[in-house]
Amino acid sequence: MAIPENKLAFGDGWQYSPAPESIDHIKVRKKYDLFIGGDFVAPVKGRYFETINPATEERLSRVGLGTELDVDKAVAAARKAYSSWSRMKAAERGKYVYRIARILQERAREFAAIESLDGGKPIRESRDVDIPLAAAHFFYYAGWADKLDYAFPGRTARPLGVAGQIIPWNFPLLMAAWKIAPALACGNTVVLKPAETTPLTAMKLAEVVADAGLPPGVVNIVTGAGDTGAAIVNHPGVDKIAFTGSTAVGRIIQKALAGTNKRYTLELGGKAANIIFADAAIDQAVEGIVNGIFFNQGHVCCAGSRLLVQESVADQVIQKLKDRMDTLIVGDPLDKNTDIGAINSAAQLETIESYLAIGEEEGAELYQSACPVPDRGYWCRPTLFTGVSQSNRVVQEEIFGPVLAIQTFRTFSEALSKANNTRYGLSGGVWTDKGAKIFKITQNVRAGVVWANTFNKFDPTSPFGGYKESGVGREGGLHGLDAYLKLEA
Ligand code: NAP
Ligand code: MG
């Protein structure tokens, strides 16, 4: 059954209740080849790896394991396509990007189900956030394709060439959209590597690219492991690297690029402070805390993973938060009532569990809701730590799971200094009734985005990116165009 057009608009969550039988029509192939030069081609060495459903531990599909040889072919295809793509009339180029956006909207239901199957996130989130936002990024950047002269008045904007793009597993399709949409709109061609545990929506996107009739080689998708990503980073035919992932890998990439002419943007980790002042609307703030840390199982670079709450309301906030945590449903990602889905992989669950042990060893007090979790699959109940201190590892390090570290503060300056006492600087949040406090916090918290009386709100028009060890460069909005252009006087 087709989804009515008026139900597909961005931000309009259409109803989808996927009973297990209703996903039978979702087409996941048994095997996916690489997408190079407009065709699906077997990896040169003929090797494949499994992608599984983290909620059941069952294999979903086998996916091509790209090596240096495949990356070389993909870069050659992108280079060949670049000469005509970069010279194409900009309005024509924009039409192709619009076409991708429209097909994504039409197939939103299928994309949402596959995103939840492959990565474990609740269908409510892939349906209402990931897929509509991915389409919105293609729409937004399609609109810029023929307006670059207005974006950068008095400058001539030229594309960079071949962009190598490497993305993580927490927002698979959305991160692909963040990367591909601005690159194409600016006249670049791309070689994209999805994350190992979540390659399926990228391969579906390859089908969309083919269906949209893009010239062969404009978009190439090479699945594989870390080595595949490194092959893209080190390929001499790549002009720009756009990486989203951990600070540890970002550091390796930055070192590899030092001394080359390659441009780069690095979107890395975070450990955001969500600051609650006593004058905040407490019930709304509690919802904001829940959204800030439990959205997408806490697999969110900008998650509000540190809560700073003013001492006079701390007991009240923590009690309300625990009560709310007890209502959260952990389980089947395809059930529309699920609040917290599966942890993305066995390895990530192990990391999270190691931090639960570290927190307790550091003397923090752990609280976990008592909700039931399925027998198979990877699960973590919503968790919080109280009684932590600033130097604790659970306060300083990115856990990337549904685990919140809570600290209290008395004064505004104490809140600010605790918020900034981190090596990260990606995001933050502030909850207060006073506009003046909001301005003071947003001016003084060293983070790329600070939300006020809300959290985890995304829009293609807003730039996104970090300070300190959270990265280099910005994606989204006008800044996101700049990252794919040479601007000449
Ligand atoms: P990751 O381990 O750094 O991996 C990211 C991507 O890089 C994956 O595709 C990975 O491939 C690939 N990779 C691994 N080693 C590589 C190497 N040596 N050279 C080139 N590529 C390599 O990060 P992740 O665990 O997937 O994602 C979680 C991290 O991403 C968190 O730290 C999170 O904060 C960050 N993140 C940041 C943003 C942002 O906008 N700032 C957004 C989302 C996520 P494999 O999958 O095969 O390992
Ligand atoms: Mg998977």
XYZ file of C-alpha atoms and ligand atoms in Angstrom:
538
model
C 0.000 0.000 0.000
C 1.372 3.383 -0.978
C 1.868 5.928 1.761
C -0.289 9.009 1.099
C 1.846 11.902 -0.164
C 0.610 14.240 2.579
C 1.889 11.804 5.204
C 5.431 11.989 3.943
C 6.158 15.620 4.642
C 9.208 16.326 6.797
C 8.348 16.349 10.461
C 4.960 14.719 9.951
C 5.299 11.356 11.654
C 3.127 8.919 9.723
C 1.754 5.913 11.528
C 3.541 2.652 11.032
C 2.862 -0.306 13.258
C 5.205 -2.976 12.041
C 3.862 -6.271 13.245
C 6.580 -8.824 12.442
C 4.673 -10.080 9.386
C 4.382 -6.596 7.916
C 8.123 -6.368 7.259
C 8.056 -9.367 4.941
C 7.804 -7.083 1.926
C 10.943 -5.193 3.003
C 13.525 -6.149 0.451
C 16.864 -7.003 2.004
C 18.955 -8.926 -0.480
C 20.945 -11.926 0.703
C 24.091 -10.321 -0.645
C 25.181 -6.797 -1.529
C 28.026 -5.998 -3.895
C 29.878 -2.704 -3.960
C 28.398 0.242 -5.878
C 31.075 1.517 -8.239
C 30.701 3.430 -11.511
C 26.908 3.100 -11.446
C 26.918 -0.710 -11.145
C 26.809 -3.213 -8.329
C 30.109 -5.056 -8.657
C 31.668 -7.894 -6.684
C 34.702 -6.942 -4.563
C 37.938 -7.698 -6.430
C 38.985 -10.280 -3.848
C 35.465 -11.740 -3.709
C 35.162 -11.440 0.062
C 31.989 -10.576 1.977
C 31.103 -9.972 5.620
C 27.887 -10.397 7.572
C 25.653 -7.695 8.881
C 23.360 -8.816 11.659
C 20.243 -7.640 13.405
C 21.471 -6.658 16.896
C 18.005 -7.319 18.361
C 18.052 -10.986 17.331
C 21.716 -11.698 16.540
C 20.514 -13.138 13.203
C 22.268 -12.494 9.914
C 20.441 -10.019 7.684
C 22.727 -10.041 4.680
C 26.289 -10.421 3.402
C 28.029 -7.311 2.223
C 31.113 -6.775 0.049
C 34.408 -6.358 1.867
C 36.108 -3.593 -0.096
C 39.904 -3.507 -0.160
C 42.455 -1.022 -1.504
C 41.833 -2.460 -4.959
C 38.128 -1.651 -4.804
C 38.778 1.796 -3.371
C 41.142 2.396 -6.277
C 38.402 1.450 -8.759
C 35.875 3.640 -6.959
C 38.213 6.650 -6.915
C 38.924 6.156 -10.641
C 35.168 6.038 -11.349
C 34.608 9.178 -9.254
C 37.469 10.981 -11.026
C 36.107 10.043 -14.441
C 32.616 11.263 -13.513
C 33.973 14.481 -11.999
C 34.841 16.242 -15.236
C 31.284 16.237 -16.596
C 29.486 16.400 -13.220
C 31.429 19.463 -12.086
C 30.770 21.221 -15.393
C 27.095 20.338 -15.586
C 24.724 23.307 -15.378
C 24.198 23.756 -11.665
C 20.400 23.740 -11.913
C 20.578 20.364 -13.672
C 22.832 19.004 -10.947
C 20.315 20.237 -8.397
C 17.548 18.283 -10.134
C 19.394 15.022 -9.562
C 19.802 15.798 -5.877
C 16.086 16.675 -5.625
C 15.303 13.361 -7.264
C 17.246 11.483 -4.580
C 15.300 13.394 -1.907
C 11.949 12.558 -3.462
C 12.694 8.858 -3.915
C 13.880 8.673 -0.299
C 10.561 10.152 0.790
C 8.613 7.712 -1.336
C 10.543 4.773 0.112
C 10.726 6.182 3.649
C 8.841 3.276 5.205
C 11.209 0.693 3.751
C 14.274 2.728 4.737
C 12.978 3.153 8.299
C 12.399 -0.575 8.754
C 15.827 -1.487 7.368
C 17.574 1.126 9.508
C 15.942 -0.342 12.617
C 16.665 -3.945 11.578
C 20.332 -3.346 10.825
C 21.210 -0.907 13.609
C 18.743 -1.626 16.434
C 17.196 1.833 16.786
C 13.469 2.121 17.613
C 11.268 2.367 14.522
C 9.665 5.512 15.977
C 13.039 7.234 15.693
C 14.055 5.942 12.262
C 10.547 6.745 10.981
C 10.189 10.214 12.507
C 13.774 11.457 12.693
C 16.452 9.633 10.687
C 14.730 9.079 7.352
C 12.768 12.362 7.082
C 15.886 14.301 8.122
C 18.007 12.466 5.534
C 15.514 13.417 2.817
C 15.431 16.981 4.183
C 19.220 17.254 3.773
C 18.981 16.253 0.123
C 16.139 18.753 -0.411
C 18.039 21.518 1.365
C 21.322 21.088 -0.510
C 19.567 20.511 -3.844
C 18.248 24.051 -3.429
C 21.754 25.468 -3.049
C 23.204 23.832 -6.180
C 22.431 26.787 -8.495
C 22.686 29.486 -5.812
C 26.311 29.194 -4.770
C 27.013 32.699 -6.105
C 24.462 34.018 -3.620
C 25.829 31.884 -0.813
C 29.297 33.398 -1.279
C 28.845 36.820 -2.882
C 31.863 38.221 -4.701
C 33.652 34.848 -4.688
C 33.815 32.137 -7.303
C 32.880 28.784 -5.819
C 34.543 25.722 -7.330
C 34.174 22.090 -6.283
C 37.133 20.295 -4.724
C 37.075 17.093 -6.809
C 36.672 13.599 -5.378
C 35.427 13.486 -1.771
C 36.183 10.421 0.373
C 33.517 10.066 3.059
C 33.595 7.748 6.065
C 30.629 7.417 8.404
C 29.690 5.771 11.736
C 26.905 3.362 12.675
C 24.712 5.494 14.909
C 22.783 7.383 12.181
C 23.700 5.411 9.077
C 21.473 6.947 6.400
C 21.444 10.386 7.977
C 25.247 10.561 8.103
C 25.384 9.445 4.453
C 22.966 12.272 3.608
C 24.998 14.844 5.591
C 28.010 13.869 3.530
C 26.665 13.156 0.048
C 24.077 15.934 -0.340
C 26.380 18.976 0.015
C 29.207 17.280 -1.877
C 27.008 16.651 -4.919
C 25.291 20.028 -4.810
C 28.715 21.685 -4.967
C 29.789 19.583 -7.984
C 32.046 17.019 -6.284
C 31.863 13.276 -6.801
C 32.073 10.871 -3.864
C 33.361 7.580 -2.535
C 31.489 6.714 0.674
C 32.300 4.019 3.226
C 29.471 3.066 5.592
C 30.142 1.552 9.013
C 30.663 -2.169 9.243
C 27.626 -2.940 11.430
C 25.126 -0.810 9.483
C 25.789 -0.933 5.738
C 22.276 -1.742 4.518
C 20.606 1.652 4.162
C 23.708 2.920 2.345
C 23.312 0.082 -0.162
C 19.620 0.964 -0.457
C 20.725 4.536 -1.061
C 22.903 3.212 -3.889
C 19.716 1.809 -5.452
C 18.092 5.221 -5.067
C 21.085 6.910 -6.705
C 20.777 4.487 -9.624
C 16.994 4.982 -9.832
C 17.479 8.761 -9.806
C 19.577 8.342 -12.970
C 22.748 9.959 -11.630
C 25.615 9.658 -14.092
C 27.769 6.584 -13.300
C 30.590 7.260 -10.863
C 29.141 10.401 -9.255
C 28.325 8.380 -6.118
C 30.319 5.250 -5.253
C 29.721 3.207 -2.107
C 32.377 0.808 -0.887
C 31.431 -1.247 2.163
C 34.118 -2.723 4.366
C 36.041 -2.374 7.579
C 38.443 0.168 9.085
C 41.105 -0.758 6.511
C 38.697 0.175 3.722
C 38.292 3.589 5.333
C 42.061 3.935 5.683
C 42.464 3.090 1.977
C 40.164 6.015 1.134
C 42.038 8.353 3.477
C 45.403 7.399 1.967
C 44.383 7.321 -1.692
C 46.283 9.985 -3.644
C 43.303 10.550 -5.971
C 41.056 11.829 -3.176
C 40.849 15.617 -2.705
C 38.862 15.813 0.501
C 38.133 13.573 3.462
C 34.913 13.961 5.412
C 34.963 11.739 8.484
C 32.433 11.204 11.242
C 33.402 8.809 13.998
C 35.443 8.478 17.136
C 38.106 10.909 18.284
C 40.626 8.026 18.317
C 40.164 7.274 14.607
C 39.869 10.994 13.809
C 43.338 11.446 15.289
C 44.774 8.671 13.079
C 43.182 10.285 10.030
C 44.447 13.771 10.889
C 47.984 12.400 11.205
C 47.679 10.545 7.891
C 46.535 13.739 6.166
C 49.208 16.009 7.623
C 51.479 17.215 4.858
C 49.052 16.322 2.056
C 46.939 18.768 0.075
C 43.731 17.046 1.050
C 41.084 19.151 2.737
C 39.290 17.535 5.657
C 36.448 17.805 8.104
C 36.338 15.640 11.223
C 33.127 15.219 13.219
C 34.171 13.374 16.361
C 33.026 12.416 19.846
C 31.293 14.362 22.584
C 30.368 14.455 26.269
C 27.743 17.160 26.477
C 26.584 18.829 29.663
C 22.833 19.271 30.007
C 22.477 22.053 32.622
C 19.278 22.352 34.680
C 18.813 25.534 36.706
C 16.410 25.640 39.646
C 14.127 28.067 37.782
C 13.570 25.633 34.870
C 10.221 24.036 34.102
C 11.181 20.820 35.877
C 8.852 18.346 34.159
C 9.910 19.595 30.728
C 13.544 19.460 31.761
C 13.133 15.829 32.853
C 11.736 14.997 29.395
C 14.706 16.844 27.899
C 17.154 14.828 30.005
C 15.478 11.577 28.896
C 15.577 12.632 25.262
C 19.140 13.893 25.634
C 20.622 10.610 26.869
C 18.227 7.803 25.914
C 17.463 8.823 22.300
C 19.018 6.193 19.986
C 20.238 4.170 23.020
C 22.610 7.054 23.783
C 24.561 6.245 20.603
C 24.620 9.955 19.847
C 27.739 12.097 19.497
C 25.890 15.105 20.904
C 24.030 13.147 23.631
C 23.435 14.969 26.908
C 25.502 12.364 28.740
C 26.405 14.633 31.668
C 23.612 16.121 33.732
C 24.469 19.218 35.761
C 21.580 20.037 38.075
C 21.339 22.921 40.530
C 21.596 21.619 44.075
C 18.298 23.055 45.364
C 16.261 21.001 42.854
C 18.609 18.032 42.461
C 16.647 15.574 44.665
C 13.399 16.476 42.943
C 14.872 16.189 39.429
C 16.639 12.897 40.126
C 13.509 11.334 41.650
C 11.358 12.423 38.701
C 14.009 11.170 36.326
C 14.128 7.734 37.976
C 10.316 7.542 37.885
C 10.360 8.408 34.189
C 13.150 5.919 33.453
C 11.018 3.200 35.027
C 8.358 3.793 32.343
C 10.738 3.401 29.385
C 10.255 0.286 27.288
C 13.440 -1.485 26.171
C 12.996 -4.045 23.432
C 11.995 -4.861 19.862
C 13.161 -1.982 17.664
C 10.324 -2.682 15.226
C 7.607 -2.166 17.836
C 6.359 1.402 17.679
C 5.960 1.493 21.472
C 9.641 0.806 22.093
C 11.592 3.667 23.665
C 15.059 2.125 23.730
C 16.096 -0.385 21.091
C 19.049 -2.740 20.828
C 22.648 -1.748 21.451
C 24.239 -1.620 18.007
C 26.742 -4.445 18.402
C 28.180 -6.950 20.861
C 31.389 -4.882 20.942
C 29.509 -1.685 21.858
C 27.572 -3.506 24.581
C 30.872 -4.724 25.994
C 32.212 -1.147 26.015
C 29.111 0.132 27.799
C 29.210 -2.659 30.367
C 32.871 -1.992 31.030
C 31.956 1.617 31.863
C 29.199 0.435 34.244
C 31.881 -1.493 36.118
C 34.310 1.457 35.979
C 31.665 3.800 37.424
C 31.047 1.490 40.357
C 34.787 1.011 40.933
C 35.120 4.804 40.987
C 32.604 4.859 43.850
C 29.599 6.192 41.941
C 26.109 4.967 42.723
C 24.386 3.192 39.843
C 20.640 3.240 39.229
C 19.087 1.169 36.493
C 15.438 0.720 35.648
C 14.137 -2.795 36.231
C 12.350 -3.226 32.899
C 12.424 -6.628 31.215
C 14.729 -7.114 28.228
C 14.564 -9.834 25.554
C 16.648 -13.021 25.978
C 18.536 -12.659 22.710
C 20.186 -9.575 21.296
C 22.194 -6.743 22.878
C 20.435 -4.666 25.512
C 21.195 -2.089 28.161
C 18.593 -0.745 30.548
C 18.489 3.038 31.054
C 21.144 3.817 33.623
C 22.341 6.742 35.701
C 25.250 7.397 38.010
C 25.086 9.742 40.991
C 27.877 10.597 43.409
C 30.430 11.117 40.647
C 33.251 13.630 40.616
C 34.621 15.670 37.733
C 37.709 13.535 37.262
C 35.820 10.219 37.083
C 36.123 8.371 33.801
C 32.325 8.074 33.512
C 32.221 11.891 33.576
C 35.123 12.490 31.211
C 34.885 9.692 28.622
C 32.326 9.055 25.916
C 30.364 5.895 26.805
C 28.066 6.044 23.771
C 25.248 4.209 25.499
C 22.155 4.922 27.649
C 24.235 5.944 30.669
C 23.951 9.345 32.362
C 26.444 10.814 34.850
C 24.825 13.299 37.265
C 26.611 16.132 39.057
C 25.206 19.035 41.023
C 26.219 22.696 41.210
C 25.386 25.710 43.373
C 26.315 28.755 41.312
C 26.214 29.761 37.682
C 29.999 29.887 37.446
C 30.347 26.428 38.970
C 27.926 25.059 36.339
C 29.914 26.729 33.587
C 33.277 25.529 34.763
C 32.036 21.932 35.178
C 30.389 22.047 31.725
C 33.625 23.181 30.103
C 35.896 20.860 32.058
C 36.079 18.217 29.321
C 38.255 17.533 26.312
C 35.156 17.523 24.113
C 33.115 20.447 22.825
C 30.354 19.244 20.553
C 27.085 20.199 22.215
C 25.330 21.261 25.387
C 21.923 22.075 26.828
C 20.495 24.629 29.234
C 17.119 24.618 31.004
C 16.012 27.848 32.661
C 13.204 30.371 32.770
C 15.642 33.267 32.307
C 16.646 34.429 28.829
C 19.732 36.176 30.222
C 21.053 32.875 31.596
C 20.484 31.214 28.250
C 22.567 33.868 26.486
C 25.324 33.661 29.071
C 25.487 29.870 28.818
C 25.398 29.758 25.020
C 28.170 32.370 24.865
C 30.392 30.651 27.372
C 29.926 26.916 26.915
C 32.591 25.933 24.436
C 30.491 23.718 22.186
C 29.321 23.775 18.578
C 25.634 23.668 19.463
C 23.866 24.550 22.696
C 20.163 23.825 22.928
C 17.992 25.949 25.214
C 14.938 24.341 26.846
C 15.119 21.528 24.312
C 17.693 18.933 23.237
C 18.702 16.870 20.201
C 16.936 19.064 17.657
C 18.433 18.881 14.171
C 17.820 20.845 11.022
C 19.659 20.879 7.690
C 19.959 24.660 7.823
C 22.006 24.637 11.061
C 25.739 24.116 11.080
C 26.956 21.277 13.301
C 30.456 20.512 14.525
C 32.804 20.599 17.440
C 35.491 22.448 19.362
C 38.496 20.851 21.023
C 38.630 17.073 20.538
C 35.145 16.995 19.046
C 36.477 17.817 15.627
C 37.419 20.219 12.890
C 35.046 21.961 10.490
C 31.291 22.174 10.236
C 28.577 20.277 8.409
C 25.049 21.521 7.699
C 23.778 24.891 6.559
C 25.973 27.287 4.609
C 29.035 26.091 6.513
C 28.404 22.640 5.078
C 28.743 24.055 1.560
C 31.976 25.809 2.380
C 33.487 22.444 3.321
C 33.080 21.183 -0.262
C 34.244 24.279 -2.139
C 37.310 26.271 -3.076
C 36.324 29.898 -2.796
C 38.264 32.172 -5.137
C 38.260 35.946 -5.141
P 34.759 4.793 14.541
O 35.142 3.510 15.133
O 35.712 5.922 14.589
O 34.361 4.478 13.044
C 33.837 5.451 12.156
C 34.057 5.000 10.734
O 35.466 4.980 10.450
C 33.557 3.584 10.436
O 33.083 3.536 9.117
C 34.843 2.775 10.603
O 34.807 1.546 9.946
C 35.863 3.704 9.982
N 37.236 3.466 10.408
C 37.704 2.718 11.444
N 39.052 2.783 11.510
C 39.450 3.585 10.478
C 40.710 4.050 10.015
N 41.844 3.709 10.626
N 40.757 4.858 8.951
C 39.627 5.235 8.327
N 38.392 4.828 8.700
C 38.308 4.014 9.773
O 33.438 5.364 15.190
P 32.071 4.587 15.422
O 32.255 3.704 16.604
O 31.575 4.001 14.152
O 31.082 5.784 15.768
C 30.962 6.293 17.033
C 31.738 7.586 17.172
O 31.323 8.505 16.182
C 31.486 8.248 18.498
O 32.701 8.696 19.049
C 30.603 9.427 18.117
O 30.677 10.492 19.025
C 31.111 9.785 16.775
N 30.101 10.547 16.013
C 30.321 11.888 15.807
C 29.388 12.649 15.118
C 29.598 14.115 14.892
O 28.915 14.681 14.057
N 30.523 14.751 15.597
C 28.221 12.043 14.632
C 28.025 10.689 14.862
C 28.994 9.945 15.556
P 34.247 0.254 10.734
O 32.804 0.473 10.944
O 34.508 -0.856 9.804
O 35.017 0.164 12.016
Mg 23.802 -4.667 11.442
